Coordinates of C-alpha atoms in Angstrom, one line a residue:
X1 CA -129.5 28.2 52.9
X2 CA -127.5 26.0 55.2
X3 CA -123.8 25.3 54.7
X4 CA -124.6 21.7 53.9
X5 CA -127.0 22.8 51.1
X6 CA -124.3 25.1 49.7
X7 CA -121.8 22.2 49.6
X8 CA -124.3 19.9 47.9
X9 CA -125.0 22.6 45.2
X10 CA -121.3 23.1 44.6
X11 CA -120.7 19.3 44.3
X12 CA -123.7 19.0 41.9
X13 CA -122.4 21.9 39.7
X14 CA -118.9 20.4 39.7
X15 CA -120.3 17.0 38.7
X16 CA -122.2 18.5 35.7
X17 CA -119.1 20.1 34.2
X18 CA -116.3 18.4 32.2
X19 CA -113.7 16.5 34.1
X20 CA -110.5 18.5 34.4
X21 CA -107.6 16.9 32.4
X22 CA -104.2 17.3 34.1
X23 CA -101.6 18.7 31.7
X24 CA -98.9 16.2 30.6
X25 CA -95.9 16.1 32.9
X26 CA -92.9 17.9 31.3
X27 CA -90.1 15.5 30.4
X28 CA -87.4 18.3 30.9
X29 CA -85.3 19.6 32.5
X30 CA -83.5 16.2 32.7
X31 CA -83.4 14.4 35.9
X32 CA -79.7 13.4 35.2
X33 CA -77.1 14.0 32.5
X34 CA -73.9 12.1 31.6
X35 CA -71.3 12.4 28.9
X36 CA -68.5 10.2 27.6
X37 CA -65.7 11.3 25.2
X38 CA -65.6 9.6 21.8
X39 CA -62.1 9.3 20.2
X40 CA -63.7 7.7 17.1
X41 CA -66.7 8.9 15.2
X42 CA -69.8 6.8 14.7
X43 CA -70.4 5.4 11.2
X44 CA -74.1 5.0 11.6
X45 CA -77.0 5.7 13.9
X46 CA -77.2 4.2 17.5
X47 CA -79.3 1.1 18.1
X48 CA -81.0 -0.5 21.1
X49 CA -82.4 -3.9 22.0
X50 CA -84.6 -2.2 24.5
X51 CA -82.1 -2.5 27.3
X52 CA -78.6 -1.9 26.0
X53 CA -77.3 0.7 23.4
X54 CA -75.0 -0.2 20.5
X55 CA -72.7 2.0 18.4
X56 CA -70.9 1.2 15.1
X57 CA -67.7 3.1 15.0
X58 CA -65.9 4.4 11.8
X59 CA -62.9 2.1 12.7
X60 CA -65.1 -0.9 12.1
X61 CA -65.6 -1.8 15.8
X62 CA -69.0 -2.3 17.5
X63 CA -69.5 -1.1 21.0
X64 CA -72.2 -1.9 23.6
X65 CA -72.8 0.5 26.4
X66 CA -75.2 1.3 29.3
X67 CA -77.6 4.0 28.2
X68 CA -78.1 5.0 31.8
X69 CA -74.5 6.1 32.4
X70 CA -72.6 5.5 29.2
X71 CA -70.3 2.8 30.7
X72 CA -68.9 0.5 27.9
X73 CA -69.9 -3.1 28.3
X74 CA -67.9 -4.7 25.5
X75 CA -66.2 -3.8 22.2
X76 CA -66.0 -6.1 19.1
X77 CA -63.1 -5.1 17.0
X78 CA -63.4 -4.8 13.2
X79 CA -61.8 -3.3 10.2
X80 CA -64.7 -2.1 8.0
X81 CA -67.3 0.5 9.0
X82 CA -71.0 -0.2 8.9
X83 CA -74.3 -0.1 10.7
X84 CA -75.9 -1.7 13.7
X85 CA -79.6 -2.7 14.0
X86 CA -81.2 -4.3 17.1
X87 CA -84.4 -5.4 18.7
X88 CA -85.1 -7.5 21.9
X89 CA -83.0 -10.7 21.5
X90 CA -81.2 -9.7 18.3
X91 CA -78.2 -7.6 17.2
X92 CA -76.7 -7.4 13.7
X93 CA -73.8 -5.5 12.3
X94 CA -73.8 -4.7 8.5
X95 CA -70.5 -3.7 6.9
X96 CA -70.8 -1.1 4.2
X97 CA -69.5 -3.7 1.8
X98 CA -72.6 -5.9 2.3
X99 CA -71.3 -8.5 4.8
X100 CA -73.7 -9.1 7.7
X101 CA -73.0 -10.5 11.2
X102 CA -75.4 -11.8 13.8
X103 CA -73.9 -10.8 17.2
X104 CA -74.6 -11.9 20.7
X105 CA -75.8 -8.7 22.4
X106 CA -74.5 -9.7 25.8
X107 CA -70.8 -10.3 24.9
X108 CA -70.2 -9.2 21.2
X109 CA -69.4 -12.7 19.9
X110 CA -70.4 -13.4 16.3
X111 CA -73.2 -16.0 15.9
X112 CA -73.3 -16.1 12.1
X113 CA -71.9 -14.4 9.0
X114 CA -73.7 -13.8 5.6
X115 CA -72.5 -12.2 2.4
X116 CA -74.7 -10.2 0.0
X117 CA -74.0 -8.5 -3.3
X118 CA -74.9 -5.1 -1.9
X119 CA -72.1 -2.6 -2.0
X120 CA -71.8 0.9 -0.4
X121 CA -74.7 0.1 2.0
X122 CA -76.8 3.2 2.6
X123 CA -79.9 2.0 4.5
X124 CA -80.6 -0.8 7.0
X125 CA -84.0 -1.7 8.5
X126 CA -85.0 -4.5 10.9
X127 CA -88.6 -5.7 11.0
X128 CA -89.5 -8.8 13.1
X129 CA -87.1 -11.6 12.2
X130 CA -86.1 -10.0 8.9
X131 CA -83.3 -7.6 8.1
X132 CA -83.3 -5.4 4.9
X133 CA -80.2 -3.6 3.5
X134 CA -79.9 -1.5 0.4
X135 CA -77.0 0.4 -1.2
X136 CA -75.5 1.4 -4.5
X137 CA -75.6 -2.1 -6.1
X138 CA -78.5 -3.9 -4.5
X139 CA -81.3 -4.7 -2.1
X140 CA -81.1 -7.8 0.1
X141 CA -83.0 -9.4 3.0
X142 CA -81.9 -11.9 5.6
X143 CA -83.4 -13.9 8.4
X144 CA -82.1 -12.3 11.6
X145 CA -82.0 -15.4 13.8
X146 CA -80.1 -17.6 11.3
X147 CA -78.4 -15.3 8.7
X148 CA -80.3 -17.0 5.8
X149 CA -80.4 -14.8 2.7
X150 CA -84.0 -14.6 1.5
X151 CA -83.4 -12.4 -1.6
X152 CA -80.5 -10.4 -3.0
X153 CA -81.5 -8.2 -5.9
X154 CA -79.3 -6.2 -8.4
X155 CA -81.0 -2.8 -7.8
X156 CA -79.3 0.6 -8.1
X157 CA -78.9 3.3 -5.5
X158 CA -81.3 2.1 -2.7
X159 CA -81.9 4.5 0.1
X160 CA -84.4 5.1 3.0
X161 CA -85.9 1.7 3.4
X162 CA -89.1 1.4 5.4
X163 CA -91.1 -1.8 6.2
X164 CA -94.7 -2.3 7.3
X165 CA -97.3 -5.1 6.8
X166 CA -96.4 -7.2 3.8
X167 CA -94.4 -4.6 2.0
X168 CA -91.1 -2.7 1.9
X169 CA -90.7 0.8 0.5
X170 CA -87.5 2.5 -0.5
X171 CA -86.1 5.2 -2.8
X172 CA -84.3 3.6 -5.8
X173 CA -82.5 5.9 -8.1
X174 CA -84.8 8.7 -6.7
X175 CA -88.1 6.9 -7.4
X176 CA -90.4 5.4 -4.8
X177 CA -90.5 1.7 -5.2
X178 CA -92.7 -0.6 -3.2
X179 CA -91.9 -4.4 -3.1
X180 CA -93.2 -7.5 -1.5
X181 CA -91.7 -8.1 1.9
X182 CA -91.1 -11.8 1.5
X183 CA -89.4 -12.0 -1.9
X184 CA -88.7 -8.5 -3.0
X185 CA -91.0 -8.6 -6.1
X186 CA -91.7 -5.1 -7.3
X187 CA -95.3 -4.0 -6.9
X188 CA -95.0 -0.4 -8.3
X189 CA -92.6 2.4 -8.9
X190 CA -93.4 6.2 -9.1
X191 CA -91.4 9.3 -9.6
X192 CA -91.9 12.6 -7.9
X193 CA -93.8 15.1 -10.1
X194 CA -91.9 17.8 -8.2
X195 CA -88.4 16.4 -8.8
X196 CA -87.3 14.8 -5.6
X197 CA -88.8 12.5 -2.9
X198 CA -88.0 12.6 0.8
X199 CA -87.8 9.5 3.0
X200 CA -91.0 7.4 2.7
X201 CA -93.3 6.3 5.5
X202 CA -94.9 3.0 4.7
X203 CA -98.2 2.2 6.5
X204 CA -99.5 -1.3 7.3
X205 CA -102.3 -1.0 4.7
X206 CA -99.8 -0.3 2.0
X207 CA -100.2 3.5 1.8
X208 CA -97.1 5.7 1.6
X209 CA -96.6 9.3 2.7
X210 CA -93.4 11.2 1.8
X211 CA -92.1 14.7 1.0
X212 CA -92.1 15.7 -2.7
X213 CA -90.1 18.5 -4.2
X214 CA -89.5 21.6 -2.0
X215 CA -92.9 22.3 -0.6
X216 CA -95.2 19.3 -0.9
X217 CA -96.1 16.1 0.9
X218 CA -97.8 13.4 -1.1
X219 CA -99.8 10.3 -0.3
X220 CA -99.5 7.3 -2.5
X221 CA -102.1 4.5 -2.5
X222 CA -101.2 0.8 -2.2
X223 CA -101.6 0.5 -5.9
X224 CA -99.2 3.3 -6.7
X225 CA -101.5 6.2 -7.5
X226 CA -101.2 9.6 -6.1
X227 CA -103.9 10.6 -3.6
X228 CA -103.9 13.8 -1.6
X229 CA -101.1 16.4 -1.3
X230 CA -100.3 18.8 1.5
X231 CA -98.5 22.0 1.0
X232 CA -95.8 23.1 3.5
X233 CA -93.4 26.0 3.8
X234 CA -90.2 24.1 3.0
X235 CA -88.8 20.8 2.1
X236 CA -89.8 17.6 4.0
X237 CA -86.7 15.4 4.0
X238 CA -87.2 13.1 7.0
X239 CA -89.5 10.2 7.2
X240 CA -93.1 11.2 8.3
X241 CA -94.4 9.7 11.6
X242 CA -96.8 6.8 11.8
X243 CA -99.1 7.3 14.8
X244 CA -100.0 3.6 14.6
X245 CA -103.7 4.4 14.7
X246 CA -104.4 4.5 10.9
X247 CA -105.7 8.0 11.2
X248 CA -102.9 10.4 11.5
X249 CA -99.4 11.2 10.1
X250 CA -96.8 13.6 11.5
X251 CA -94.7 15.7 9.2
X252 CA -91.5 17.7 9.9
X253 CA -90.9 20.6 7.6
X254 CA -87.5 22.4 7.2
X255 CA -89.3 25.6 7.9
X256 CA -89.2 24.5 11.6
X257 CA -92.8 23.3 11.9
X258 CA -94.3 20.0 13.0
X259 CA -97.7 19.2 11.3
X260 CA -100.3 16.6 12.3
X261 CA -102.3 15.7 9.2
X262 CA -105.1 13.3 8.6
X263 CA -103.9 10.1 6.9
X264 CA -107.1 9.7 4.9
X265 CA -107.4 13.1 3.3
X266 CA -104.4 15.2 4.1
X267 CA -106.2 17.8 6.2
X268 CA -104.2 19.6 8.8
X269 CA -105.3 19.0 12.3
X270 CA -102.5 20.7 14.4
X271 CA -99.2 22.3 14.0
X272 CA -96.3 23.1 16.4
X273 CA -93.7 25.8 15.8
X274 CA -90.2 24.7 16.5
X275 CA -87.1 26.7 17.1
X276 CA -85.3 25.6 14.0
X277 CA -85.3 22.9 11.2
X278 CA -85.4 19.2 12.2
X279 CA -82.2 17.1 12.4
X280 CA -83.9 13.6 12.1
X281 CA -87.2 11.9 11.8
X282 CA -89.6 12.2 14.8
X283 CA -89.9 9.3 17.3
X284 CA -93.2 8.2 19.0
X285 CA -92.7 6.7 22.4
X286 CA -95.0 6.5 25.5
X287 CA -97.5 9.1 24.2
X288 CA -94.8 11.6 23.3
X289 CA -93.3 12.8 20.0
X290 CA -89.5 13.4 20.2
X291 CA -88.0 15.8 17.7
X292 CA -84.3 16.5 17.4
X293 CA -83.6 20.1 16.1
X294 CA -80.5 21.8 14.8
X295 CA -78.2 22.6 16.5
X296 CA -78.5 20.7 19.7
X297 CA -82.1 20.7 21.0
X298 CA -84.7 18.0 21.6
X299 CA -88.3 19.1 21.6
X300 CA -91.1 16.9 23.0
X301 CA -94.7 17.1 21.9
X302 CA -97.7 15.5 23.6
X303 CA -99.1 13.1 21.0
X304 CA -102.7 13.6 22.3
X305 CA -102.9 17.3 22.6
X306 CA -100.2 18.0 20.0
X307 CA -98.7 20.7 22.2
X308 CA -95.1 21.4 23.0
X309 CA -94.4 20.1 26.5
X310 CA -90.6 20.3 26.9
X311 CA -87.2 21.3 25.4
X312 CA -83.7 20.5 26.3
X313 CA -80.2 21.3 24.9
X314 CA -77.3 18.9 24.7
X315 CA -74.4 21.5 24.8
X316 CA -73.1 20.4 21.4
X317 CA -74.3 20.1 17.8
X318 CA -75.8 16.7 16.8
X319 CA -73.6 14.4 14.8
X320 CA -76.1 11.6 14.6
X321 CA -79.8 11.2 15.5
X322 CA -80.6 10.7 19.2
X323 CA -81.6 7.3 20.5
X324 CA -84.4 6.8 23.0
X325 CA -84.0 3.9 25.4
X326 CA -86.8 4.0 28.0
X327 CA -86.4 7.3 29.6
X328 CA -82.8 7.8 28.5
X329 CA -82.1 10.0 25.4
X330 CA -78.6 9.4 24.0
X331 CA -76.9 11.3 21.2
X332 CA -73.5 11.8 19.5
X333 CA -72.6 15.5 19.7
X334 CA -69.7 17.7 18.7
X335 CA -67.5 20.2 20.5
X336 CA -65.7 18.0 21.5
X337 CA -67.1 14.7 20.1
X338 CA -68.8 12.7 22.8
X339 CA -71.9 10.7 23.8
X340 CA -74.4 12.7 25.9
X341 CA -77.3 11.0 27.8
X342 CA -80.3 12.7 29.3
X343 CA -82.6 11.0 31.8
X344 CA -86.1 12.4 31.2
X345 CA -89.1 12.5 33.6
X346 CA -91.5 9.5 33.0
X347 CA -94.9 10.2 31.6
X348 CA -97.8 10.4 34.1

């Protein structure tokens, strides 16, 4: 056979097989790393509007900084500690005593101020143009652009708020309570048959998935009835991951395992072994699942193949969950206390 015929046969055989899929590009080792000392501890998790990063300090001040290098951009002085929440075009600061400020993200000036009856704020969640805050004495909701209070309910011990679709979900005195997003009207309340719930993940269709007891994950229907349950090796404390496809949910167990489970029936599809127990809820961004792990490691899982594609250490124990801003991963770490930023490789 001539050389041309051999080449034709090779080309034909190659065309009949499956196309090769290039492995995902590893995000680590980091392209760049920076660190800035912190004289004052953070009082809540970091937040971003998609461009800048914001930190609420335990002194009551709010600081904006560049996530690419850690340079401070402005500081708004305050006296009471609290939490920041942000999205493109909006930044709010929630004092732990329930006073809320709308802030200009570019210069730190206050745009509006609102007062709620919530005391000892424990959870803050922003969704669209609405802000939700819960604490020891109440649950409240405000319009982010104006500061208008939409509802302010006398509810006890509100923690772990999540928002999706037309509902909000939270733990209230240990029970899972789902309410109407618009006015806070209670739709249902259920207690864990195993004694304690973890943080709830609320899906757009009204379903909820959350850890229950020490070794179970439970799914709750939009009407408040228990559906499937999935057994794990240790407690699931952190909020499960919504893949935003209506088909899958990601679960982090304290045994140091990440599970991908079917949302419809609770069947395990994949699992990834981690080096230790998780520090915070997983983050889905650009086709990657970012998992912070005790003491100072971030692991990255490809969301399509559900395989580990990278790990990196910070050089200090996490003090608050890492924040992802584009390709920049920023965290507050100890030894000494500082902000550390990693620039990761972009996905291909």
